[in-house]
Amino acid sequence: MTATTITVSLPAVPPAAYGIRIGAGLLEQLGALVRAVAPAPTCGIVSDTNVAPLYLAIATQALEAAGYRVIQHIVPAGEKFKNLQTVSAVLDTFLSARIERATPMIALGGGVVGDLAGFVAATAVRGIPFIQVPTTLLSAVDASVGGKVGADHAAGKNLIGAFHQPRLVLADIATFGTLPAREIRCGLAECIKHAVIRDASLLDFIADNVPAILACQPETMTSLVARNVAIKAAIVAEDPFERAVRALLNFGHTFGHAIENVLEYSGLQHGEAVALGMIAAGRLALALKRWNDKDLERMIELIAAVGLPTAMPQLDVDKTFAAMFTDKKVRGGKLRFVLPTRIGNAEIVENVPDPAVREALATLTRA
Ligand SMILES: NC(=O)c1ccc[n+]([C@@H]2O[C@H](COP(=O)([O-])OP(=O)(O)OC[C@H]3O[C@@H](n4cnc5c(N)ncnc54)[C@H](O)[C@@H]3O)[C@@H](O)[C@H]2O)c1
Ligand SMILES: [Zn+2]
C-alpha cells in the first residue's frame, strides 16, 4: 500500500503540528491513529446521509476496536444543510451524551461535513480535539487543511466560523472510488489552482495523469493529494489566519464566487465556477501584461482536458461584475485579484481598472 504523511507545523497556533496521512485503506487504521493523538473513553463522529451508508460502519468498527465508545450523528447531505440549525442538532447529540474537553470529534465526509463538525469541535465545551477524514478530493486537498471551520448564513456562504486546527487528517483515497466523476473534476479545479499559484511541476503531473486521476488509480491519487496538501499546508503554515500570502489561494475565486452567487448556487458546482474564474483571472493577467499567452493556453487546455468548463455563453456579465463587490473578501469596496505571473507564481493585485475586469468576464461568454 502506498501511504504518505505530511506534517503541518504551526509554531504559533495549537496544536503546533499535526500530520496529514494519505493513502488507500487508511480508514481501517482510524481507531489506532485517533488514539495516538486524542486518547479518551468516548469519541464523536459526524457524517452525512451519502457517506454514512458507505463508510460509517468501517470507521466505527475501527474506533471501537481501539476502545472508544462511539457517538454518531448523521447530517443530511448537501451545502444547504451547512447552517446553524444543523450545528445545533449536532451539538444536541454530543452535549447530551456528555462529551468532555478530551473527547475527539471526527468528521467523516466532504467539505460540508468537515466545516460543520469542525465548527462543533471549535465551540462545544469551548473546543475539543478535531480529526478530519475527508472523503472527497476537494476536501482532501483543500477544505480539510488549514483549520477554517464554519457554516453558511442566509446572508452568505461561510459567514459564520472559526479557526480550529485538526489534530490529524486522514485521507483514505480509496473512498474517492464512490465519488461521482463530477466531484473529482471539482477537486481538480483546486489542484490546478495550487499548481498555477505555486508549482509548475504539479501542472505537468496533472496533465500527464488525467486518465489515472479520473480513475482514482491509488498511487497517482496518493501523489496528487500529497502534492496538493503540501502546497496548501506550506501556505497555511506561513499565514495561519489569512493575513497575507494565504490570499493567493483565492486565485479564480473572486470571479468564481461572483458567478456562483449570480447563479444562486445552482447549476454550476464550486469547482466549475472556480475553473471559469481562473480563466477570467488568467485573461485579466494577460490583458494587464502580467502573464503570457502560452502559459494561459496551457492552463485552459488542462482545465478542458479534465472536463471542467472553459466558457459560459449565458453568463450575465453586468450582474456578475456587480456581484464581485459583495464578496466577503472585498475590503473598502476595492477588488483584489490573484493574478499569475507565470505557472507556479502569482501576485495579489489591487486597483485593476473596472473595464478590464468586465472584459475578462465577457471573454467567458465568447470562447
Ligand atoms: N474550510 C475550508 O478551508 C474550505 C475550503 C474549501 C471548501 N470548503 C467547503 O467545502 C464544501 C465543499 O466540499 P465538497 O466538495 O467535499 O462538498 P460535500 O461535502 O457537499 O461533498 C460533495 C458530495 O459528495 C458526497 N460524498 C462525499 N464523499 C463521498 C464519497 N466518498 N462517495 C460518494 N459520495 C460522497 C457528499 O455527500 C456530497 O453530496 C463547501 O461547503 C465549501 O465551503 C471549505
Ligand atoms: Zn475553492
PDB file of C-alpha atoms and ligand atoms in Angstrom, residues 48 50-51 54-55 77 79 82 110-113 115 135-136 138-139 142-143 148 157-158 175 178-179 183 232, ligand 1:
ATOM      1  CA  ASP A  48     -23.732  12.726   6.047  1.00  0.00           C
ATOM      2  CA  ASN A  50     -24.443   9.833   1.423  1.00  0.00           C
ATOM      3  CA  VAL A  51     -21.201   8.933   3.147  1.00  0.00           C
ATOM      4  CA  LEU A  54     -20.689   3.670   2.664  1.00  0.00           C
ATOM      5  CA  TYR A  55     -18.064   4.261   5.343  1.00  0.00           C
ATOM      6  CA  ALA A  77     -26.027  15.729   2.719  1.00  0.00           C
ATOM      7  CA  GLU A  79     -24.461  22.586   1.188  1.00  0.00           C
ATOM      8  CA  LYS A  82     -24.397  23.652   6.258  1.00  0.00           C
ATOM      9  CA  GLY A 110     -16.653  16.034   2.284  1.00  0.00           C
ATOM     10  CA  GLY A 111     -16.053  19.703   2.965  1.00  0.00           C
ATOM     11  CA  VAL A 112     -19.576  20.271   4.238  1.00  0.00           C
ATOM     12  CA  VAL A 113     -19.236  17.669   6.995  1.00  0.00           C
ATOM     13  CA  ASP A 115     -16.755  22.503   8.131  1.00  0.00           C
ATOM     14  CA  THR A 135     -13.859  11.585   1.589  1.00  0.00           C
ATOM     15  CA  THR A 136     -13.865  13.946  -1.409  1.00  0.00           C
ATOM     16  CA  LEU A 138     -11.838  18.660  -2.795  1.00  0.00           C
ATOM     17  CA  SER A 139     -11.951  18.239   0.952  1.00  0.00           C
ATOM     18  CA  ASP A 142      -8.418  21.970   0.275  1.00  0.00           C
ATOM     19  CA  ALA A 143     -11.126  22.046   2.950  1.00  0.00           C
ATOM     20  CA  LYS A 148     -11.135  27.001   8.738  1.00  0.00           C
ATOM     21  CA  LYS A 157     -21.768  31.417   2.398  1.00  0.00           C
ATOM     22  CA  ASN A 158     -19.237  30.695   5.152  1.00  0.00           C
ATOM     23  CA  THR A 175     -13.112   6.366  -0.518  1.00  0.00           C
ATOM     24  CA  THR A 178     -17.516   6.061  -4.896  1.00  0.00           C
ATOM     25  CA  LEU A 179     -17.449   9.763  -5.819  1.00  0.00           C
ATOM     26  CA  GLU A 183     -16.862  15.721  -7.827  1.00  0.00           C
ATOM     27  CA  LYS A 232      -1.763  24.225   0.985  1.00  0.00           C
TER      28      LYS A 232
HETATM   29  N1  LIG B   1     -12.711  25.014   5.353  1.00  0.00           N
HETATM   30  C1  LIG B   1     -12.099  25.307   4.224  1.00  0.00           C
HETATM   31  O1  LIG B   1     -10.970  25.794   4.198  1.00  0.00           O
HETATM   32  C2  LIG B   1     -12.799  25.004   2.951  1.00  0.00           C
HETATM   33  C3  LIG B   1     -12.093  25.049   1.736  1.00  0.00           C
HETATM   34  C4  LIG B   1     -12.768  24.696   0.573  1.00  0.00           C
HETATM   35  C5  LIG B   1     -14.099  24.325   0.630  1.00  0.00           C
HETATM   36  N2  LIG B   1     -14.745  24.317   1.818  1.00  0.00           N
HETATM   37  C6  LIG B   1     -16.161  23.919   1.911  1.00  0.00           C
HETATM   38  O2  LIG B   1     -16.266  22.579   1.477  1.00  0.00           O
HETATM   39  C7  LIG B   1     -17.556  22.363   0.909  1.00  0.00           C
HETATM   40  C8  LIG B   1     -17.379  21.658  -0.391  1.00  0.00           C
HETATM   41  O3  LIG B   1     -16.763  20.414  -0.145  1.00  0.00           O
HETATM   42  P1  LIG B   1     -17.114  19.117  -1.000  1.00  0.00           P
HETATM   43  O4  LIG B   1     -16.947  19.413  -2.415  1.00  0.00           O
HETATM   44  O5  LIG B   1     -16.357  17.988  -0.397  1.00  0.00           O
HETATM   45  O6  LIG B   1     -18.696  19.004  -0.755  1.00  0.00           O
HETATM   46  P2  LIG B   1     -19.658  17.980   0.005  1.00  0.00           P
HETATM   47  O7  LIG B   1     -19.204  17.741   1.389  1.00  0.00           O
HETATM   48  O8  LIG B   1     -21.022  18.511  -0.190  1.00  0.00           O
HETATM   49  O9  LIG B   1     -19.461  16.633  -0.821  1.00  0.00           O
HETATM   50  C9  LIG B   1     -19.923  16.558  -2.139  1.00  0.00           C
HETATM   51  C10 LIG B   1     -20.947  15.441  -2.313  1.00  0.00           C
HETATM   52  O10 LIG B   1     -20.291  14.177  -2.318  1.00  0.00           O
HETATM   53  C11 LIG B   1     -20.863  13.315  -1.347  1.00  0.00           C
HETATM   54  N3  LIG B   1     -19.756  12.463  -0.910  1.00  0.00           N
HETATM   55  C12 LIG B   1     -18.736  12.806  -0.105  1.00  0.00           C
HETATM   56  N4  LIG B   1     -17.825  11.829  -0.074  1.00  0.00           N
HETATM   57  C13 LIG B   1     -18.286  10.829  -0.855  1.00  0.00           C
HETATM   58  C14 LIG B   1     -17.778   9.573  -1.248  1.00  0.00           C
HETATM   59  N5  LIG B   1     -16.566   9.149  -0.848  1.00  0.00           N
HETATM   60  N6  LIG B   1     -18.522   8.800  -2.072  1.00  0.00           N
HETATM   61  C15 LIG B   1     -19.725   9.250  -2.537  1.00  0.00           C
HETATM   62  N7  LIG B   1     -20.242  10.446  -2.241  1.00  0.00           N
HETATM   63  C16 LIG B   1     -19.523  11.234  -1.398  1.00  0.00           C
HETATM   64  C17 LIG B   1     -21.448  14.238  -0.320  1.00  0.00           C
HETATM   65  O11 LIG B   1     -22.466  13.620   0.421  1.00  0.00           O
HETATM   66  C18 LIG B   1     -21.976  15.368  -1.198  1.00  0.00           C
HETATM   67  O12 LIG B   1     -23.209  15.003  -1.753  1.00  0.00           O
HETATM   68  C19 LIG B   1     -18.211  23.731   0.792  1.00  0.00           C
HETATM   69  O13 LIG B   1     -19.139  23.885   1.834  1.00  0.00           O
HETATM   70  C20 LIG B   1     -17.052  24.690   0.979  1.00  0.00           C
HETATM   71  O14 LIG B   1     -17.436  25.928   1.539  1.00  0.00           O
HETATM   72  C21 LIG B   1     -14.118  24.638   2.978  1.00  0.00           C
END
